[in-house]
Amino acid sequence: MTEIPRNAAALPQTPSDGGNRPSPEDPHAPARRAVQDVVDGFDDHRRRFREVTRRAPARHADRDWHGMQADALERLEVYESAVNRAVTALGRSLGDHLRCHACWIGMKTAYGGLVADRPDPELARTFFNSATRRVFATVGIDPQIEFGEPAPASGEPADPPPYTTRPHGGSTAALIRDVLATHPIGAPYRSLDGDARRIAERIDDYRGSAWGDQPIDAVDVLDAVFYRNKGAYLVGRIRGGRRLMPLVIALVNEADGIAADAVLLTVDEASIVFSFTRSAFHADIDVPARVVRFLKSIMPAKRVAELYLALGYDKHGKAELYRDLIAHLERSADAFEVAPGDRGLVMVVFTLPSYDVVFKVIRDAFGYPKITSREHVMGRYELVFKHDRAGRLVDTQEWKHLAIPRHRVSDGLLAELLGAASQSVALDGDRVVLKHVYTERRVTPLNLHLRTAAEAAGCDAVRDFGVAIKDLTATNIFPGDMLLKNFGVTRHGRVVFYDYDEICLLTECNFREMPEPRTEEEAMSAEPWFYVGPHDIFPSELGTFMGLYGPLREVFIAAHGDLLHPEFWHRMQERHAAGEVIDIFPYRPERRLRARAP
Ligand SMILES: Nc1ncnc2c1ncn2[C@@H]1O[C@H](COP(=O)(O)OP(=O)(O)OP(=O)(O)O)[C@@H](O)[C@H]1O
Ligand SMILES: [Mg+2]
């Protein structure tokens, strides 16, 4: 093995003096080959990612929803396998120098140069970081061998934008007809003119109420179509003077062709479609940074990280979140503390009051009545990562070796972390190292929300709590632990679930009728007098297991009494067993453009 120079930053970057075939006298060749390994790994990842993404139009046209689900799963695994292959190749190229820090400093510079002109340099840099972190198991980040700084803007200003602008020359209906007709979904529209007219009516009405006299100047619509589950979305913005409104057109493929199902025109409604509780879109994009910038223009409150996540760039979304967190720590002074709400038996959950993210570490031991293991809990979080999140499961990011400044951690929290979660947390000088942690968006725990909400808001939340459970059942998820404290309310007032350690597939559960006691003794027994299997669930007891009492319980039962009977659950199980992919729409029924076919 050739010795690699300490000043590897001087690595020659042209292959003319040796290329991939090192001569014994070429000391730079292994490191240069190693750089190429990472470039190849990234290329391989992008190619596979796009190859899977590009199947979406045909899946949608064929109504192949199982195929779409399989693609979503396949795409989630593309990144890890590309990093694995790159690291294996690096081992071959670098041999004993795999962990040579100086080599990696040079490789970073060389790699940065090689990917600078790509349309996706920010993703490429994150990929390099993944490879370094895998090799070094870096705690915190090591800026010498990782790209920490924000990626340079990708795409030349002269490059064509990722959207098409159409001036509002004549009627809104003609404009929308053009938008629909120029976004081929793979199957013909059932009624292009009718859809365009209905969408245009909604737009013109809403413009009148929101903008008054201001007319529409133009519409910009992203060229890429956004596919997810059974939906396809056209995403754009409507401009008039200095005003701007989102334009999201939801399309569905019912058996007789494509139809526009809904049009969404507010920031909140667009944000709910792009929510952190939904799985990623499949949208084939050349320059991700430009699409993210466009999406940010219509949803300014969304973090850049969340927009990358919504496009399926999980690791880069995480990298953006890390940068956002570090930048936030620099401009804030508050301390991490235990998250408001009931303490978990499985997790220690903490937060920075000024930052709407929670950090969850697994406890070393679990309080009664939890019978679980660290591996099982991690497996449940992974299940959620890979499963359709239905608009009701909070997305989590998993981190290894995340370091936060000691002086920003309250003493009480530090004592709790070191005492109860020593397998996940360690103190290292002035840093608290989170060896393993999940982060997720902070929401208001439903139990706290109901304590303070006005009556009407409380009733709304309780009704949406039932809808959340039903949406989860529609994707074959049984939450397991249904207590109010395990659900939360988003800033859009939606009820979501975040406690995953008891989650399971609906089709694995055994929903039972409560047996009638046969004797006085059985009736009075505190313990069940009948056999209860590990997967047995008694829907009639769910009301009690939720912890809902008084008038709110009445409201819940009035709206969702069916949840308390086994028939509801059996019917959902049958639908899943029959292979049905059940609709869940990320918008309210009143946003639909027409009555849905039964
Ligand atoms: N995303 C979140 N936003 C706000 N608070 C949260 C979030 N996740 C968890 N919490 C808070 O932390 C507490 C414990 O979290 P979680 O329920 O996930 O842990 P757990 O140990 O699995 O709980 P349990 O003992 O119910 O199984 C919650 O009751 C809630 O108060
Ligand atoms: Mg909990």
XYZ file of C-alpha atoms and ligand atoms in Angstrom:
630
model
C 0.000 0.000 0.000
C 1.382 3.375 -0.980
C 1.900 5.984 1.714
C -0.560 8.830 1.410
C 0.920 12.323 1.822
C -0.171 14.237 4.911
C -0.961 17.229 2.774
C -3.513 15.364 0.769
C -5.274 18.622 -0.098
C -2.754 18.749 -2.887
C -4.269 15.660 -4.493
C -4.098 15.983 -8.234
C -7.626 16.128 -9.538
C -7.040 15.231 -13.144
C -6.687 11.628 -14.117
C -3.926 12.461 -16.606
C -1.153 11.521 -14.217
C -2.373 8.080 -13.400
C -6.175 8.046 -13.434
C -7.633 5.038 -11.732
C -4.616 2.868 -12.363
C -1.961 3.776 -9.819
C 1.606 3.151 -10.702
C 3.762 2.257 -7.712
C 5.340 5.699 -7.843
C 1.999 7.580 -7.747
C 1.387 8.320 -4.059
C -1.903 10.124 -4.683
C -3.693 7.431 -6.578
C -5.418 5.630 -3.656
C -6.927 8.814 -2.271
C -7.959 9.959 -5.718
C -9.557 6.622 -6.353
C -11.274 6.910 -2.995
C -12.748 10.278 -3.971
C -14.035 8.664 -7.118
C -15.564 5.870 -5.014
C -17.660 8.430 -3.178
C -18.623 10.210 -6.403
C -19.600 6.867 -7.930
C -21.554 5.934 -4.817
C -23.466 9.189 -4.963
C -24.119 8.836 -8.692
C -25.343 5.334 -8.098
C -27.689 6.563 -5.381
C -29.081 9.391 -7.502
C -29.596 7.109 -10.461
C -31.500 4.538 -8.405
C -33.483 7.177 -6.542
C -34.607 8.757 -9.798
C -35.238 5.427 -11.437
C -37.678 4.467 -8.666
C -39.187 7.967 -8.592
C -39.825 7.893 -12.332
C -42.044 4.846 -12.008
C -44.704 6.948 -10.298
C -46.581 8.233 -13.381
C -47.055 4.707 -14.731
C -48.060 3.402 -11.293
C -50.619 6.162 -11.055
C -51.902 5.627 -14.586
C -52.258 1.886 -13.925
C -53.765 2.451 -10.475
C -51.058 0.157 -9.211
C -51.160 1.305 -5.594
C -49.330 -1.722 -4.251
C -46.564 -1.008 -6.741
C -46.472 2.594 -5.526
C -46.137 1.387 -1.920
C -43.365 -1.008 -2.885
C -41.548 1.833 -4.670
C -41.793 4.049 -1.600
C -40.175 1.310 0.472
C -37.545 0.563 -2.128
C -36.603 4.220 -2.416
C -36.129 4.559 1.342
C -33.451 1.906 1.220
C -31.504 3.253 -1.731
C -29.382 5.667 0.301
C -28.120 3.282 2.937
C -27.205 0.663 0.414
C -25.309 3.215 -1.714
C -23.376 4.412 1.368
C -22.597 0.809 2.267
C -21.252 0.099 -1.186
C -19.209 3.317 -1.193
C -17.678 2.477 2.183
C -16.774 -1.016 1.009
C -15.098 0.460 -2.079
C -13.288 2.990 0.122
C -11.936 0.153 2.215
C -10.516 -1.412 -0.937
C -9.043 1.845 -2.239
C -7.576 3.141 1.013
C -6.684 -0.093 2.761
C -4.838 0.731 5.974
C -5.461 4.414 5.376
C -9.228 4.155 5.605
C -9.131 6.100 8.862
C -6.326 8.467 7.871
C -7.713 11.849 8.861
C -5.266 13.797 6.680
C -6.284 11.770 3.633
C -9.895 12.637 4.245
C -9.099 16.351 4.510
C -7.667 16.177 1.031
C -10.502 14.013 -0.206
C -13.047 16.516 1.021
C -11.424 19.333 -0.947
C -11.111 17.214 -4.059
C -14.683 15.924 -3.776
C -16.063 19.428 -3.164
C -14.461 20.508 -6.423
C -15.768 17.526 -8.351
C -19.396 17.956 -7.313
C -19.553 21.756 -7.354
C -21.052 21.968 -10.812
C -23.610 19.252 -10.357
C -27.282 20.236 -10.201
C -27.464 18.681 -6.714
C -24.188 19.603 -4.927
C -25.874 19.882 -1.532
C -27.065 16.274 -1.737
C -23.635 15.188 -2.943
C -21.939 16.850 0.028
C -24.324 15.196 2.447
C -23.503 11.859 0.857
C -19.806 12.463 1.459
C -20.595 13.283 5.090
C -22.498 10.020 5.440
C -19.457 8.119 4.208
C -17.065 9.953 6.572
C -19.331 9.513 9.531
C -19.663 5.836 8.789
C -15.875 5.439 8.705
C -15.043 7.581 11.744
C -18.223 7.313 13.884
C -17.742 11.051 14.414
C -19.163 12.638 17.545
C -20.730 15.986 16.754
C -19.267 16.996 13.428
C -15.711 17.251 12.214
C -15.594 20.255 9.881
C -12.225 19.258 8.457
C -13.619 16.139 6.888
C -17.327 16.982 6.695
C -19.191 19.640 4.793
C -20.819 21.656 7.550
C -21.419 24.957 5.846
C -24.534 25.536 3.736
C -24.149 24.234 0.206
C -23.595 26.803 -2.498
C -26.727 27.698 -4.425
C -27.227 25.172 -7.167
C -28.240 26.009 -10.671
C -27.055 29.015 -12.625
C -29.498 31.930 -12.683
C -29.567 31.437 -16.443
C -30.726 27.816 -16.098
C -34.375 27.256 -16.910
C -36.510 27.489 -13.752
C -38.182 24.295 -12.503
C -41.601 25.813 -13.196
C -43.517 27.270 -16.112
C -45.043 30.711 -15.930
C -48.333 31.386 -17.668
C -49.664 34.938 -17.826
C -53.346 35.365 -17.067
C -54.343 36.574 -20.489
C -58.005 35.692 -20.753
C -60.056 33.454 -18.501
C -58.808 31.581 -15.437
C -60.474 28.438 -16.824
C -58.402 28.601 -20.027
C -55.270 29.110 -17.967
C -55.973 26.130 -15.710
C -56.953 24.002 -18.682
C -53.517 24.712 -20.110
C -51.855 23.822 -16.787
C -53.686 20.488 -16.617
C -53.143 19.651 -20.289
C -49.390 20.280 -20.089
C -48.899 17.996 -17.070
C -49.428 14.530 -18.466
C -50.351 12.121 -15.696
C -50.139 9.038 -17.861
C -53.864 8.448 -18.251
C -56.354 10.736 -19.988
C -58.406 13.273 -18.037
C -61.996 12.307 -17.651
C -63.248 15.818 -18.184
C -60.526 18.353 -18.749
C -62.857 21.256 -19.465
C -65.112 20.494 -16.518
C -62.179 20.163 -14.123
C -60.594 23.368 -15.390
C -63.871 25.221 -14.960
C -64.445 23.953 -11.429
C -60.895 24.784 -10.339
C -61.110 28.229 -11.958
C -64.378 28.999 -10.137
C -62.738 28.222 -6.806
C -59.714 30.338 -7.670
C -61.756 33.320 -8.847
C -64.018 33.164 -5.780
C -61.137 32.914 -3.399
C -59.160 35.628 -5.162
C -62.154 37.940 -4.819
C -62.453 37.338 -1.090
C -58.724 37.333 -0.297
C -57.334 39.850 -2.761
C -60.245 42.194 -3.424
C -59.586 44.165 -6.608
C -56.159 42.730 -7.261
C -56.335 40.666 -10.459
C -54.208 37.604 -11.210
C -51.113 38.429 -13.245
C -49.690 34.970 -13.777
C -49.485 31.417 -12.526
C -46.213 29.520 -11.975
C -46.547 25.731 -11.812
C -43.696 23.329 -11.092
C -43.039 21.078 -14.057
C -42.656 18.000 -11.857
C -45.817 16.220 -10.767
C -45.837 15.192 -7.088
C -47.030 11.622 -6.537
C -47.791 10.012 -3.193
C -49.976 6.994 -2.507
C -53.119 7.343 -4.594
C -52.714 11.051 -5.217
C -50.951 13.183 -7.821
C -50.457 16.892 -7.188
C -49.655 19.881 -9.352
C -47.902 22.484 -7.244
C -47.680 26.136 -8.105
C -48.421 29.690 -7.072
C -50.751 32.386 -8.268
C -49.300 35.892 -8.504
C -51.014 39.244 -8.649
C -49.222 42.555 -7.979
C -47.188 41.858 -4.829
C -49.493 39.117 -3.687
C -48.987 35.414 -3.931
C -51.105 32.394 -3.096
C -50.299 28.695 -3.291
C -51.970 26.617 -5.945
C -52.119 22.900 -5.235
C -54.311 20.817 -7.511
C -54.982 17.288 -6.263
C -55.624 14.733 -8.982
C -56.992 11.236 -8.583
C -57.241 8.338 -10.966
C -60.591 6.713 -10.617
C -61.230 3.807 -12.912
C -62.489 5.990 -15.750
C -59.620 8.475 -15.949
C -57.843 11.294 -14.177
C -59.950 13.860 -12.393
C -59.172 16.967 -10.358
C -60.316 16.167 -6.823
C -59.480 19.346 -4.933
C -57.811 22.708 -5.214
C -55.972 24.216 -2.255
C -55.199 27.906 -2.167
C -54.062 28.763 1.351
C -50.658 28.432 2.966
C -52.104 26.259 5.722
C -53.763 23.877 3.302
C -50.629 23.571 1.191
C -48.588 22.985 4.356
C -50.884 20.153 5.427
C -50.258 18.418 2.083
C -46.506 18.787 2.683
C -46.791 17.893 6.373
C -44.138 16.188 8.497
C -46.788 13.570 9.245
C -46.942 12.364 5.652
C -44.661 10.199 3.627
C -42.421 11.690 0.975
C -43.528 12.558 -2.525
C -42.182 10.932 -5.618
C -41.396 13.902 -7.851
C -38.679 13.702 -10.454
C -36.547 16.798 -10.062
C -33.305 17.968 -11.678
C -32.279 20.732 -9.290
C -33.641 19.999 -5.799
C -32.488 23.307 -4.282
C -34.524 25.276 -6.786
C -37.680 23.281 -6.152
C -37.156 23.701 -2.416
C -36.808 27.452 -2.915
C -40.050 27.499 -4.883
C -41.868 25.481 -2.217
C -40.518 27.819 0.460
C -42.030 30.748 -1.460
C -45.504 29.271 -1.002
C -44.944 27.820 2.493
C -42.597 30.342 4.142
C -43.032 28.907 7.651
C -41.751 25.462 6.682
C -38.141 24.669 7.449
C -35.956 23.982 4.434
C -35.199 20.668 6.153
C -38.851 19.664 6.072
C -39.132 20.490 2.391
C -36.164 18.269 1.537
C -37.721 15.532 3.668
C -41.025 15.946 1.841
C -39.195 15.322 -1.443
C -37.657 12.114 -0.101
C -34.133 13.417 0.527
C -34.096 12.060 4.079
C -30.433 12.402 4.849
C -30.089 15.820 3.361
C -33.211 16.940 5.211
C -31.548 15.751 8.368
C -28.338 17.610 7.473
C -30.356 20.797 6.972
C -32.085 20.242 10.293
C -28.718 19.882 11.998
C -27.520 23.172 10.519
C -30.742 24.830 11.520
C -30.386 23.551 15.084
C -26.768 24.694 15.369
C -27.644 28.118 13.972
C -30.538 28.319 16.400
C -28.320 27.396 19.357
C -25.993 30.222 18.399
C -28.722 32.822 18.429
C -30.629 31.645 21.499
C -29.747 31.220 25.174
C -32.420 29.004 26.731
C -31.735 25.574 28.173
C -32.870 22.116 27.120
C -35.404 20.795 29.592
C -37.813 17.919 30.037
C -40.674 18.284 27.532
C -43.987 19.474 28.947
C -46.498 16.692 29.608
C -46.444 13.316 31.287
C -43.060 11.642 31.528
C -42.661 8.577 29.287
C -41.873 5.152 30.701
C -39.798 4.221 27.669
C -38.309 7.507 26.534
C -36.786 10.566 28.160
C -38.147 13.403 26.061
C -36.668 16.888 26.157
C -36.839 20.097 24.216
C -35.486 23.594 23.894
C -38.413 25.919 24.637
C -37.398 28.278 21.813
C -37.182 25.500 19.198
C -40.142 23.349 18.129
C -38.368 20.010 18.098
C -38.318 17.273 20.761
C -35.399 14.936 21.440
C -36.207 11.391 22.539
C -33.721 8.976 24.038
C -34.501 5.418 25.057
C -34.321 4.730 28.790
C -32.008 2.042 30.158
C -34.914 0.348 31.954
C -38.654 0.616 31.505
C -41.154 1.198 34.280
C -44.105 -1.089 35.007
C -46.157 -2.184 33.038
C -43.877 -1.869 29.999
C -42.335 -5.128 28.841
C -40.139 -4.196 25.945
C -36.506 -3.884 24.910
C -34.331 -1.256 23.350
C -34.215 -3.275 20.117
C -37.970 -3.635 20.030
C -38.493 0.101 20.532
C -36.026 0.898 17.751
C -37.770 -1.624 15.536
C -41.097 0.140 16.116
C -39.620 3.519 15.164
C -38.207 1.922 12.052
C -41.607 0.493 11.213
C -43.025 4.025 11.302
C -40.145 5.347 9.199
C -40.956 2.848 6.488
C -44.720 2.882 6.746
C -47.201 5.299 5.240
C -47.588 7.951 7.931
C -51.178 8.710 7.013
C -50.958 12.357 8.023
C -51.100 11.146 11.623
C -47.666 9.775 12.540
C -44.991 12.328 13.349
C -41.856 11.867 11.232
C -38.741 11.080 13.256
C -35.064 11.508 12.497
C -32.647 9.083 14.048
C -29.224 10.404 15.100
C -26.034 8.870 16.324
C -23.450 10.852 18.289
C -25.290 14.163 18.291
C -23.493 16.587 20.609
C -25.135 19.519 22.383
C -23.374 22.067 24.624
C -23.386 21.071 28.299
C -24.122 24.604 29.466
C -27.391 24.583 27.527
C -28.726 21.507 29.335
C -30.599 22.178 32.575
C -29.150 20.405 35.627
C -32.379 18.523 36.237
C -32.462 17.205 32.690
C -28.788 16.258 32.720
C -29.239 14.296 35.937
C -32.223 12.507 34.431
C -30.427 11.723 31.176
C -27.296 10.375 32.837
C -29.260 8.518 35.492
C -31.991 6.971 33.383
C -30.563 6.810 29.872
C -26.842 6.143 30.237
C -26.855 3.812 27.244
C -28.050 6.696 25.091
C -26.297 9.690 26.668
C -22.794 10.482 27.938
C -21.040 13.555 29.249
C -17.875 14.436 27.358
C -16.231 17.581 28.768
C -18.372 20.525 27.779
C -20.604 18.439 25.526
C -23.517 16.181 26.194
C -23.244 13.398 23.645
C -26.523 11.869 22.572
C -25.237 8.507 21.428
C -28.629 7.593 20.075
C -31.564 9.954 19.816
C -34.678 10.556 17.777
C -35.871 14.037 16.985
C -39.332 14.996 15.868
C -41.495 18.075 15.584
C -42.908 19.256 18.882
C -46.660 19.326 19.086
C -48.917 20.062 22.045
C -49.667 16.830 23.926
C -53.405 16.202 23.603
C -53.875 15.791 27.372
C -52.379 19.257 27.940
C -54.332 20.746 25.061
C -57.631 19.461 26.439
C -56.818 20.860 29.873
C -56.563 24.401 28.549
C -58.639 24.460 25.350
C -61.975 26.284 25.219
C -64.972 23.978 25.015
C -65.432 24.147 21.245
C -61.718 23.625 20.552
C -61.664 20.693 22.971
C -64.620 19.080 21.203
C -62.943 19.589 17.810
C -59.750 17.998 19.084
C -61.591 15.005 20.514
C -63.430 14.459 17.242
C -60.195 14.720 15.283
C -58.614 12.302 17.753
C -61.135 9.725 16.526
C -60.466 10.603 12.889
C -56.728 10.202 13.578
C -57.293 6.689 14.928
C -59.422 5.887 11.885
C -56.823 7.281 9.474
C -54.236 5.076 11.155
C -56.473 2.029 10.774
C -56.813 2.924 7.084
C -53.070 2.329 6.736
C -53.161 -0.844 8.845
C -51.697 0.765 11.966
C -52.946 0.149 15.488
C -51.395 2.698 17.856
C -51.268 0.308 20.807
C -51.139 2.862 23.578
C -54.187 5.055 23.032
C -53.838 7.364 26.022
C -54.368 11.030 25.258
C -50.807 11.793 26.365
C -49.491 9.858 23.378
C -51.240 12.072 20.865
C -50.535 15.714 20.116
C -52.068 18.670 18.318
C -50.194 20.395 15.464
C -50.188 24.119 14.797
C -52.910 23.436 12.235
C -55.051 21.845 14.916
C -54.618 18.299 13.648
C -54.332 15.419 16.087
C -51.283 13.208 15.504
C -49.642 10.275 17.249
C -46.026 10.144 18.487
C -45.550 7.248 20.895
C -44.452 4.301 18.805
C -43.219 1.646 21.210
C -46.514 -0.274 21.213
C -47.518 0.336 17.623
C -48.432 -2.715 15.553
C -50.184 -3.684 12.360
C -53.944 -3.879 12.628
C -53.893 -7.217 10.864
C -51.724 -8.654 13.684
C -54.300 -7.796 16.357
C -57.130 -9.904 17.632
C -60.140 -7.677 18.310
C -62.494 -9.359 20.732
C -65.860 -8.871 22.314
C -65.644 -8.690 26.107
C -66.989 -12.005 27.476
C -70.023 -11.740 29.757
C -69.185 -12.754 33.347
C -70.949 -15.979 34.284
C -70.817 -15.591 38.071
C -70.803 -12.824 40.667
C -67.214 -13.701 41.409
C -66.159 -13.261 37.786
C -68.022 -9.965 37.589
C -66.228 -8.612 40.689
C -62.788 -9.869 39.693
C -60.165 -7.109 39.326
C -58.099 -9.281 37.001
C -59.557 -10.727 33.800
C -61.087 -14.109 34.551
C -60.757 -15.183 30.913
C -57.684 -15.821 28.835
C -56.197 -12.689 27.224
C -53.675 -13.336 24.443
C -50.785 -10.975 23.765
C -52.492 -9.503 20.698
C -56.006 -9.392 22.151
C -57.751 -6.051 22.143
C -61.164 -5.320 23.583
C -62.599 -2.332 21.710
C -65.319 -1.834 24.329
C -62.535 -0.953 26.774
C -60.844 1.575 24.520
C -62.855 4.461 25.961
C -61.290 3.747 29.338
C -57.821 3.199 27.874
C -57.920 6.580 26.214
C -58.402 8.380 29.494
C -61.368 10.429 28.242
C -64.007 11.303 30.803
C -67.137 13.398 31.181
C -68.545 15.521 28.351
C -65.531 14.999 26.096
C -66.042 11.274 26.270
C -69.654 11.814 25.222
C -68.500 13.888 22.256
C -66.055 11.179 21.277
C -68.628 8.419 21.505
C -71.200 10.425 19.560
C -68.731 10.885 16.694
C -66.777 7.651 16.869
C -68.809 5.150 18.852
C -68.065 2.586 16.142
C -64.477 2.378 17.430
C -65.787 0.764 20.597
C -67.144 -2.287 18.778
C -65.120 -5.149 17.301
C -67.096 -4.962 14.017
C -65.375 -1.734 12.993
C -61.944 -3.277 13.503
C -62.856 -6.568 11.870
C -64.137 -4.740 8.801
C -60.893 -2.751 8.494
C -58.886 -5.943 8.904
C -60.901 -7.570 6.138
C -60.313 -4.634 3.808
C -56.560 -4.855 4.377
C -56.561 -8.608 4.022
C -58.358 -8.193 0.690
C -55.514 -5.940 -0.482
C -57.488 -2.712 -0.539
C -55.457 0.497 -0.399
C -57.754 2.839 1.471
C -58.014 6.529 0.555
C -56.741 9.165 2.941
C -56.897 12.672 1.548
C -54.741 15.476 2.898
C -57.548 18.014 2.656
C -60.960 18.630 4.096
C -64.034 17.220 2.321
C -65.283 20.736 1.521
C -62.222 21.288 -0.647
C -63.326 18.549 -3.014
C -64.521 19.737 -6.353
C -67.274 17.217 -6.836
C -69.105 14.458 -5.065
C -66.860 11.440 -4.907
C -67.918 8.226 -6.568
C -68.791 5.725 -3.827
N -43.539 15.164 19.342
C -43.783 15.529 20.589
N -44.186 16.787 20.850
C -44.426 17.187 22.118
N -44.284 16.413 23.184
C -43.895 15.153 22.999
C -43.621 14.631 21.700
N -43.238 13.357 21.842
C -43.279 13.088 23.162
N -43.665 14.157 23.880
C -43.828 14.259 25.343
O -43.009 13.285 25.963
C -43.799 12.309 26.657
C -43.206 10.941 26.470
O -43.099 10.658 25.088
P -43.552 9.251 24.475
O -44.985 9.038 24.723
O -43.104 9.197 23.071
O -42.642 8.307 25.359
P -42.911 6.861 25.963
O -41.867 6.660 26.957
O -42.999 5.913 24.834
O -44.329 7.025 26.660
P -45.226 5.855 27.325
O -44.806 5.747 28.715
O -46.588 6.430 27.175
O -45.007 4.636 26.485
C -45.184 12.438 26.061
O -46.165 12.029 26.967
C -45.256 13.928 25.744
O -45.601 14.665 26.888
Mg -46.196 7.988 25.894
